Short mmCIF file of N, CA and C and ligand atoms in Angstrom, two decimals:
data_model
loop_
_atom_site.label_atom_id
_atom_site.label_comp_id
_atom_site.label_asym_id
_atom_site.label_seq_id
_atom_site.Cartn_x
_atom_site.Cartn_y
_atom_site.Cartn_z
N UNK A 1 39.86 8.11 55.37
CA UNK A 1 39.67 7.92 56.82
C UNK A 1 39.99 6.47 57.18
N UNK A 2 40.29 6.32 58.23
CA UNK A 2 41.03 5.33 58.85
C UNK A 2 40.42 4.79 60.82
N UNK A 3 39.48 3.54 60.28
CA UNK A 3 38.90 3.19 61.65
C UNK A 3 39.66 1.96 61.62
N UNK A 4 39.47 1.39 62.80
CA UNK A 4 40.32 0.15 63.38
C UNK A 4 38.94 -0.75 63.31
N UNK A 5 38.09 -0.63 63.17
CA UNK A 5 36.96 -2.02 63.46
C UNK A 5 37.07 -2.86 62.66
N UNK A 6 36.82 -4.09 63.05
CA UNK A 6 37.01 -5.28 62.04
C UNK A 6 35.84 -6.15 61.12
N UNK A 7 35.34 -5.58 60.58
CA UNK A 7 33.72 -5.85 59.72
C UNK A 7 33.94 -7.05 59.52
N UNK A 8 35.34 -7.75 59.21
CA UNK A 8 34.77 -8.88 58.43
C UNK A 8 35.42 -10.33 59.56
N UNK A 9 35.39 -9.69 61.28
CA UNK A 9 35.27 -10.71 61.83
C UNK A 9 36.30 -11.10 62.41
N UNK A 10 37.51 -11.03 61.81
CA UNK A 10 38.78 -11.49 61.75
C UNK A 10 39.31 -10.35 62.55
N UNK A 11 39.63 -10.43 63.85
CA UNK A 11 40.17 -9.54 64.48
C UNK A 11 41.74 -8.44 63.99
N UNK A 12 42.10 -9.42 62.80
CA UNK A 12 43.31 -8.59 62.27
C UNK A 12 42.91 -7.60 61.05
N UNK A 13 41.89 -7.79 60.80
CA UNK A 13 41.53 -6.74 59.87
C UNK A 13 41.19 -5.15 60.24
N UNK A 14 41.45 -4.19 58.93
CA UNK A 14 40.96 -2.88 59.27
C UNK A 14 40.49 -2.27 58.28
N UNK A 15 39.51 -1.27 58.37
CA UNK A 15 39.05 -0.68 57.15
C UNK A 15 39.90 1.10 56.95
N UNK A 16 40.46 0.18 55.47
CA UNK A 16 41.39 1.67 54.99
C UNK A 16 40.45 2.33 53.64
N UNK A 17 40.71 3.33 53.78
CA UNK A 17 39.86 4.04 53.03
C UNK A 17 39.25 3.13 51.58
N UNK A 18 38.11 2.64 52.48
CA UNK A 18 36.84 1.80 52.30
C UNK A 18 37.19 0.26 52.20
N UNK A 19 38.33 -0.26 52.04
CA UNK A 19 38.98 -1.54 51.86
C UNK A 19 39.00 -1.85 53.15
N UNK A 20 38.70 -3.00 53.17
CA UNK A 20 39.18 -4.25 54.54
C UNK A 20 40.34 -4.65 54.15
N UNK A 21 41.66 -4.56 54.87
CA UNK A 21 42.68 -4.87 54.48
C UNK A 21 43.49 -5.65 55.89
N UNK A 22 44.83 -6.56 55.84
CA UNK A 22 45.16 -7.09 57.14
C UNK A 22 46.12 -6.64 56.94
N UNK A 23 46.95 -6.19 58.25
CA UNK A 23 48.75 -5.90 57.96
C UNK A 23 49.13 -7.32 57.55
N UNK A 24 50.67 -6.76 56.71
CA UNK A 24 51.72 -7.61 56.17
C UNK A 24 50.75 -8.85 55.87
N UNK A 25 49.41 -8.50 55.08
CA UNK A 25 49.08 -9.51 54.46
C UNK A 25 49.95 -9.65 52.48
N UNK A 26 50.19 -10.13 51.88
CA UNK A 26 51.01 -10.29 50.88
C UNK A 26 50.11 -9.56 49.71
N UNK A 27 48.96 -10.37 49.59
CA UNK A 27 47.95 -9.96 48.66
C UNK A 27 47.07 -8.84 48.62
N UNK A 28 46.89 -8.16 50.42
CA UNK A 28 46.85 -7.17 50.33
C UNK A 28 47.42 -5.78 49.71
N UNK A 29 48.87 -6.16 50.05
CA UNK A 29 49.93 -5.11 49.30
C UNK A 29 49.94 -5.51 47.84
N UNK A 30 49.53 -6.69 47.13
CA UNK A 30 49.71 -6.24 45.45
C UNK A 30 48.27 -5.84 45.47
N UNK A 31 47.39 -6.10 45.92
CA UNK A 31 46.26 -4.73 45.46
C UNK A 31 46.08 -3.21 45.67
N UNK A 32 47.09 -2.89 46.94
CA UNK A 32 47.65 -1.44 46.99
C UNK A 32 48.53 -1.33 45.82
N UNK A 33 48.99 -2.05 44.82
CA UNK A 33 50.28 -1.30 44.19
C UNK A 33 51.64 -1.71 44.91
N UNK A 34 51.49 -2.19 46.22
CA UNK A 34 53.15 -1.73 46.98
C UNK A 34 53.83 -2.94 46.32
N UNK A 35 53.23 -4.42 46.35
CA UNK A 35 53.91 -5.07 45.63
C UNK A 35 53.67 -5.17 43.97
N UNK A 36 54.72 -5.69 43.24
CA UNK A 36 54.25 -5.52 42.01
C UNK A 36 53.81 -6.93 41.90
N UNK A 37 52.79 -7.15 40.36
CA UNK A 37 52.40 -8.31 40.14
C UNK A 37 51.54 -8.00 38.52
N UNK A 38 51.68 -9.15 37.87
CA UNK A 38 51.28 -8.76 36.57
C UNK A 38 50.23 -9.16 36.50
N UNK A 39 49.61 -7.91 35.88
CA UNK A 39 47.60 -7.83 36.60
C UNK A 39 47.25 -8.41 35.14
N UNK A 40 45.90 -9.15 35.08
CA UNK A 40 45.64 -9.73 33.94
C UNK A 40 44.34 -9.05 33.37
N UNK A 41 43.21 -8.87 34.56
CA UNK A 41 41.86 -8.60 34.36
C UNK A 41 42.23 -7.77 35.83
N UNK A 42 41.21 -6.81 36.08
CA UNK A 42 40.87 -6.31 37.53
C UNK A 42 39.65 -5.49 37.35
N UNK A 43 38.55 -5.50 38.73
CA UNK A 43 37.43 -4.44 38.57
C UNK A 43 37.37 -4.15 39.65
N UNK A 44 36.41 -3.22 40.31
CA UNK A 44 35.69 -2.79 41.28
C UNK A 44 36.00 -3.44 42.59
N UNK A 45 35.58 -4.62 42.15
CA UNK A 45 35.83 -5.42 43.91
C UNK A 45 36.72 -7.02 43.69
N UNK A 46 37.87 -6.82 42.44
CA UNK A 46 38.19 -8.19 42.30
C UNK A 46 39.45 -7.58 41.40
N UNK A 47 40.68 -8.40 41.45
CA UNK A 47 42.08 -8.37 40.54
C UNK A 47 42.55 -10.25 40.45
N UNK A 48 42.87 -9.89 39.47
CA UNK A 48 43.55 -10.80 38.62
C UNK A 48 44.77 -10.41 38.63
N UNK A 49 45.62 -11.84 38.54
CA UNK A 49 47.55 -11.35 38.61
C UNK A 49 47.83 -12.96 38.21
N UNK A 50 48.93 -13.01 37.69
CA UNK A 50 49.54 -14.11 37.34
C UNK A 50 50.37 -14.51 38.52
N UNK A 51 50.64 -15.88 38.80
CA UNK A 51 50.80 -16.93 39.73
C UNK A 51 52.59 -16.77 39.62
N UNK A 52 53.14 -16.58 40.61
CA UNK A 52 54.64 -16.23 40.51
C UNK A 52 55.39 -17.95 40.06
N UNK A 53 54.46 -19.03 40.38
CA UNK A 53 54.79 -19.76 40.30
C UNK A 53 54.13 -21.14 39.59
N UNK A 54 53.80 -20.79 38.28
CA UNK A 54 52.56 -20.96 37.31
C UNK A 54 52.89 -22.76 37.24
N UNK A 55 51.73 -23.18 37.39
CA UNK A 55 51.72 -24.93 37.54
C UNK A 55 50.98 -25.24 36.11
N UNK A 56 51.05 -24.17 35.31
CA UNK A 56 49.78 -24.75 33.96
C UNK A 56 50.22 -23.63 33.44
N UNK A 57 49.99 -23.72 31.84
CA UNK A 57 50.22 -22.49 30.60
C UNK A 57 49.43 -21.37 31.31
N UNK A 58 47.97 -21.79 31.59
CA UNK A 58 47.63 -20.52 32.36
C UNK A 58 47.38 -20.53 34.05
N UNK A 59 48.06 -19.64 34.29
CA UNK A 59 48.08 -19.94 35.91
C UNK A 59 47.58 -18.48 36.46
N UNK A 60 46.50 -18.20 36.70
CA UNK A 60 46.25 -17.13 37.24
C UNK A 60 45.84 -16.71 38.62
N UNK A 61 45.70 -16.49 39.32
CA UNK A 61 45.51 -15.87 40.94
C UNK A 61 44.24 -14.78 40.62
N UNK A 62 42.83 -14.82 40.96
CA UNK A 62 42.13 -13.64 41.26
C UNK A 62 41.96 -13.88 42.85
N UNK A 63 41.45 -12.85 43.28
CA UNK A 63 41.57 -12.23 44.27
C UNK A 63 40.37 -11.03 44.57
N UNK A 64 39.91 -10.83 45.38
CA UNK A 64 39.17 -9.93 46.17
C UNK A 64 39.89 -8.90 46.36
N UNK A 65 39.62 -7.66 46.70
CA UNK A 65 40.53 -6.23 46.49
C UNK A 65 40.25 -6.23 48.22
N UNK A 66 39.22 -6.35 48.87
CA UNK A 66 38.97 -6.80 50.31
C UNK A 66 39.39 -7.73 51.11
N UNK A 67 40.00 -7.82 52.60
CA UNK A 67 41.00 -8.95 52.85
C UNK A 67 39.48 -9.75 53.39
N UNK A 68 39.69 -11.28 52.78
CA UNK A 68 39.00 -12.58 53.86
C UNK A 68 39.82 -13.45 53.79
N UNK A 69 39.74 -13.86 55.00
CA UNK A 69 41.26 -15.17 54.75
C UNK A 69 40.91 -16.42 53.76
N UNK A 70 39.97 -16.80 53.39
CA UNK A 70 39.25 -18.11 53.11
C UNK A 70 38.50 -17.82 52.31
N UNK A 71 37.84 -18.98 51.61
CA UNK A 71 36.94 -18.83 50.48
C UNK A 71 35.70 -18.98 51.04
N UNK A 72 35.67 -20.22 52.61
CA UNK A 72 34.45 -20.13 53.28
C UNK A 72 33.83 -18.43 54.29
N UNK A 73 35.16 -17.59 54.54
CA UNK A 73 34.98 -16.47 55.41
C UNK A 73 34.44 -15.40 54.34
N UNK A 74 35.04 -15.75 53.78
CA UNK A 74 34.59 -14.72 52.31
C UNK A 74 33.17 -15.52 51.20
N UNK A 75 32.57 -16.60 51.82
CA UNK A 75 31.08 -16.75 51.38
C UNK A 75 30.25 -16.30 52.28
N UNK A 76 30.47 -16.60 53.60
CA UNK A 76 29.87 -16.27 54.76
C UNK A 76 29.88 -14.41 54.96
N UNK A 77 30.72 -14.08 54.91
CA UNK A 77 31.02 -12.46 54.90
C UNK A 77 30.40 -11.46 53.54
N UNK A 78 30.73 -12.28 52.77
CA UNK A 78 30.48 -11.19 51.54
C UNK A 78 29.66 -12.10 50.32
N UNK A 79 28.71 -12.93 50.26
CA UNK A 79 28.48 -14.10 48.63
C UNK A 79 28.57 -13.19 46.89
N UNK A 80 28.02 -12.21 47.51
CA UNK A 80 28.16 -11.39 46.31
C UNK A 80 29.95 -11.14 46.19
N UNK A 81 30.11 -10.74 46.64
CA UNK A 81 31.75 -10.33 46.52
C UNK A 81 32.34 -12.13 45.76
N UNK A 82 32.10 -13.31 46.77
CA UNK A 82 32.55 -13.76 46.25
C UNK A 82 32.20 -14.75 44.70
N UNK A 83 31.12 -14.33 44.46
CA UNK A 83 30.39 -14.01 43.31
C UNK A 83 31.13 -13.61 42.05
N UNK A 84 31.56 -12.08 42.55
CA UNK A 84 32.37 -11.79 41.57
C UNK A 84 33.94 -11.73 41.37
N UNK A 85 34.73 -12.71 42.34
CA UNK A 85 35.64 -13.40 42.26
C UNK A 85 35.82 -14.26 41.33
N UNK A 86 34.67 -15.27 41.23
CA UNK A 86 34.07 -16.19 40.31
C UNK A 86 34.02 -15.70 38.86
N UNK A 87 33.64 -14.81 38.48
CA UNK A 87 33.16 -14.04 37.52
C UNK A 87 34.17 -13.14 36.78
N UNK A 88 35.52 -12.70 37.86
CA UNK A 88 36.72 -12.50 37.34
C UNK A 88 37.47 -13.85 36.47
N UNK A 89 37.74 -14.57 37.07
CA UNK A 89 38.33 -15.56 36.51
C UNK A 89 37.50 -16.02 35.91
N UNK A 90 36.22 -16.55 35.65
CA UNK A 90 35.86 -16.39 34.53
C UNK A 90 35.97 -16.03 33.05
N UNK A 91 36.24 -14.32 33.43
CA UNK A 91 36.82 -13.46 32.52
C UNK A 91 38.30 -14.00 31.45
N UNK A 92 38.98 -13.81 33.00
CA UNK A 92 40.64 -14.44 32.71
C UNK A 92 40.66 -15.37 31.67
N UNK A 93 39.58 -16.45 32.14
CA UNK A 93 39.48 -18.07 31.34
C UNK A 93 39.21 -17.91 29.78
N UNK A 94 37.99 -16.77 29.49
CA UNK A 94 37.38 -16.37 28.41
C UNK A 94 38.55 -16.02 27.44
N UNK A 95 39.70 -14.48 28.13
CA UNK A 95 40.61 -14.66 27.25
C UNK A 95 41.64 -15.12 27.09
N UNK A 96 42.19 -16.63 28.01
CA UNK A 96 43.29 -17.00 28.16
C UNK A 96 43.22 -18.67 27.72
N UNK A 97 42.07 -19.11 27.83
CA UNK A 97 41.64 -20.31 27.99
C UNK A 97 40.26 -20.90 27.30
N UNK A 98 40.12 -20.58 26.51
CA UNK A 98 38.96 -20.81 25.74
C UNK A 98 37.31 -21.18 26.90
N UNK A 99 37.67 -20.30 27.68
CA UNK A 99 36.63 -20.07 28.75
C UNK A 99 36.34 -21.42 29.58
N UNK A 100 37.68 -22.55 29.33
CA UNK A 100 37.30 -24.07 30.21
C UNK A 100 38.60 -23.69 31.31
N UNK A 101 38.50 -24.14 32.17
CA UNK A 101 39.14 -23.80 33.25
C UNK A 101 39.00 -24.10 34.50
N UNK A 102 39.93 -24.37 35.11
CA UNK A 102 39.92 -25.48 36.61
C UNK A 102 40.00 -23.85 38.16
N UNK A 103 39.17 -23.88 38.88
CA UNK A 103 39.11 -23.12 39.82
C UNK A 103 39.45 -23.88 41.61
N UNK A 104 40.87 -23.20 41.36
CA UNK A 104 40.86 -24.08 42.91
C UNK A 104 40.72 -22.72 43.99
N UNK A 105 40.16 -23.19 45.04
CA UNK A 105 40.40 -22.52 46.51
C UNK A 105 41.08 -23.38 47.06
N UNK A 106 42.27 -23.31 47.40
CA UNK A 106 43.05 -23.68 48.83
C UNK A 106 42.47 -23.88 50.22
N UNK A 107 42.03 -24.42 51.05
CA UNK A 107 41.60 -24.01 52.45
C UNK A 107 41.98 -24.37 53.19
N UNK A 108 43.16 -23.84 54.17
CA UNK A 108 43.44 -24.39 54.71
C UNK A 108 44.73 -24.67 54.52
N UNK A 109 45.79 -24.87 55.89
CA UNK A 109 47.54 -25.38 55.03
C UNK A 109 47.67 -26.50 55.06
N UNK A 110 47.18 -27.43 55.49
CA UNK A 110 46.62 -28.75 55.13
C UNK A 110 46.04 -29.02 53.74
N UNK A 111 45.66 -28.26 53.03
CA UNK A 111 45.29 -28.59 51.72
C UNK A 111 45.85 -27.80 51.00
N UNK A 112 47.24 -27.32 51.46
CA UNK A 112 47.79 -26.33 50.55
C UNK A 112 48.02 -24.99 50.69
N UNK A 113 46.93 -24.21 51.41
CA UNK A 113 46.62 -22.82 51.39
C UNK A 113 48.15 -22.09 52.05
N UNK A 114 48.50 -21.09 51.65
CA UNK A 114 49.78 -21.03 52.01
C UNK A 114 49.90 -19.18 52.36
N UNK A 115 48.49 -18.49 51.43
CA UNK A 115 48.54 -17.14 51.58
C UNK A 115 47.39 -16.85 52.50
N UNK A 116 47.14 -16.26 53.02
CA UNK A 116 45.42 -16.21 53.62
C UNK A 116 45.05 -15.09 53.62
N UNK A 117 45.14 -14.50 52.17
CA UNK A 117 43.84 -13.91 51.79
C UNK A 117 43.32 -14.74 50.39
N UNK A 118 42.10 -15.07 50.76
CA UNK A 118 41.54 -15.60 49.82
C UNK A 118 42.25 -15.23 48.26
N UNK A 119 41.92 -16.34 47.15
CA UNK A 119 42.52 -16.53 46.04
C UNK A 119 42.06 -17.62 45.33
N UNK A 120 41.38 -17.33 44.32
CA UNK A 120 41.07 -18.48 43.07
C UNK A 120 42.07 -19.01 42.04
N UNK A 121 42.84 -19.83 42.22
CA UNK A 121 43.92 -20.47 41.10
C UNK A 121 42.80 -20.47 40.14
N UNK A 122 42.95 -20.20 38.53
CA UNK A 122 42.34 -20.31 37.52
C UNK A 122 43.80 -20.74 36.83
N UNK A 123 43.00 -22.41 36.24
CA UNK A 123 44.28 -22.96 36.05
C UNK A 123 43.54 -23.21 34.70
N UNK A 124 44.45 -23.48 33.37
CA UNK A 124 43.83 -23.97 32.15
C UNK A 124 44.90 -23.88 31.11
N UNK A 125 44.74 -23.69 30.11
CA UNK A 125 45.72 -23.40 29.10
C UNK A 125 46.08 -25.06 28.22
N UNK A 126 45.75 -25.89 29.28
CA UNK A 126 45.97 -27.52 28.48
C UNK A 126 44.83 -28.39 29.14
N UNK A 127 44.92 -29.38 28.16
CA UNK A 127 43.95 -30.49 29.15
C UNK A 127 44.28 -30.93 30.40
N UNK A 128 43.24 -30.69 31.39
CA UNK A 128 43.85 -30.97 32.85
C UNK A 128 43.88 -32.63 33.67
N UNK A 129 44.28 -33.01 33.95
CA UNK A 129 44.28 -34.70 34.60
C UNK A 129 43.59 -34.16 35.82
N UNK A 130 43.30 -35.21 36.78
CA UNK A 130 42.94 -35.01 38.19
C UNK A 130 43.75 -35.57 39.42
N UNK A 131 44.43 -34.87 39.48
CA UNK A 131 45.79 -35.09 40.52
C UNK A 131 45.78 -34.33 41.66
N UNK A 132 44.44 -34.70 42.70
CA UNK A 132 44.74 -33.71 44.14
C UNK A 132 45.87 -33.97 44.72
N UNK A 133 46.02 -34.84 44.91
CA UNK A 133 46.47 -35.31 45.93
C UNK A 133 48.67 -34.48 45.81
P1 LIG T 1 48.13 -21.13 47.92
O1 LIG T 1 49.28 -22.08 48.11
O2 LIG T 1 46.85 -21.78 47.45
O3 LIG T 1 47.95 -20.24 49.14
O4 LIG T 1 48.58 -20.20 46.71
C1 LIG T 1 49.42 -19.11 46.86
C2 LIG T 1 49.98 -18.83 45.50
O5 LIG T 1 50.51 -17.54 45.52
C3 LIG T 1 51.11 -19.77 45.09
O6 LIG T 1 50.70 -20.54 43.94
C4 LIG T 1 52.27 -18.86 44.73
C5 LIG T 1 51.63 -17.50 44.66
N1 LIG T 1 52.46 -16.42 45.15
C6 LIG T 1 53.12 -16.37 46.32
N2 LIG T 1 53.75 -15.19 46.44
C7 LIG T 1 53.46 -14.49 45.32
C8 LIG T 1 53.81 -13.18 44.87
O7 LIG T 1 54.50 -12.40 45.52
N3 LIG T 1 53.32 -12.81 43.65
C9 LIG T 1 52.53 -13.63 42.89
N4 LIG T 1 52.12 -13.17 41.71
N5 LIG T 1 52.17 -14.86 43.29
C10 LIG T 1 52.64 -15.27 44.49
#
């Protein structure tokens, strides 16, 4: 079943059979399947996929299977959900990275953010420097 209301605020969202999802959001479609992407870890309410454009040995992307644009809309909307965002990459880190591992959120295109549905870079694989900028 298919309603138009927007639960999580964001007037572009809709709930598809039980998913909050946004049109021609990117990350929405690799959690349908429509796009492909090489899944690493995935559960219940969270996927893992490798970074098309990997900045570190391990470069991973988790993700929420539910659209929030942000990491703050998606604490405010869901903490548990994003809980176990956290807890995916986690995972990822455990078998990719000897469980040490750098977690970025983007927020914002000013600081980078470039997709907007939320996304945890789980970066690791070498010793990391500290280079925001
Ligand atoms: P950000 O700039 O923080 O919004 O990160 C978006 C990341 O998404 C960026 O590192 C590149 C990655 N990315 C963009 N398009 C695709 C795609 O189609 N597939 C995969 N696997 N990653 C993508």
């Amino acid at each position: 079943m298919t309603s138009t209301t927007s639960p999580g605020g964001d007037g572009s969202t809709r709930r598809e059979a039980g998913r909050l999802t946004a049109p021609d959001c990117l990350f929405c479609r690799i959690v349908a399947g429509e796009v492909p992407a090489t899944v690493v870890a995935e559960n219940e309410a969270a996927l893992a996929f490798r970074d098309l454009d990997p900045r570190a040995p391990v470069h991973v992307l988790v993700v929420p299977r539910d659209h929030h644009a942000d990491v703050v809309q998606l604490a405010a909307a869901d903490p548990a959900l994003l809980a176990a965002v956290v807890l995916l990459g986690d995972e990822v880190a455990e078998q990719e990275s000897g469980g040490q591992f750098r977690l970025v959120f983007n927020t914002g295109s000013e600081a980078g953010q470039s997709v907007f549905h939320v996304h945890g870079h789980v970066i690791g694989g070498t010793r990391l420097g500290w280079s925001p900028a």
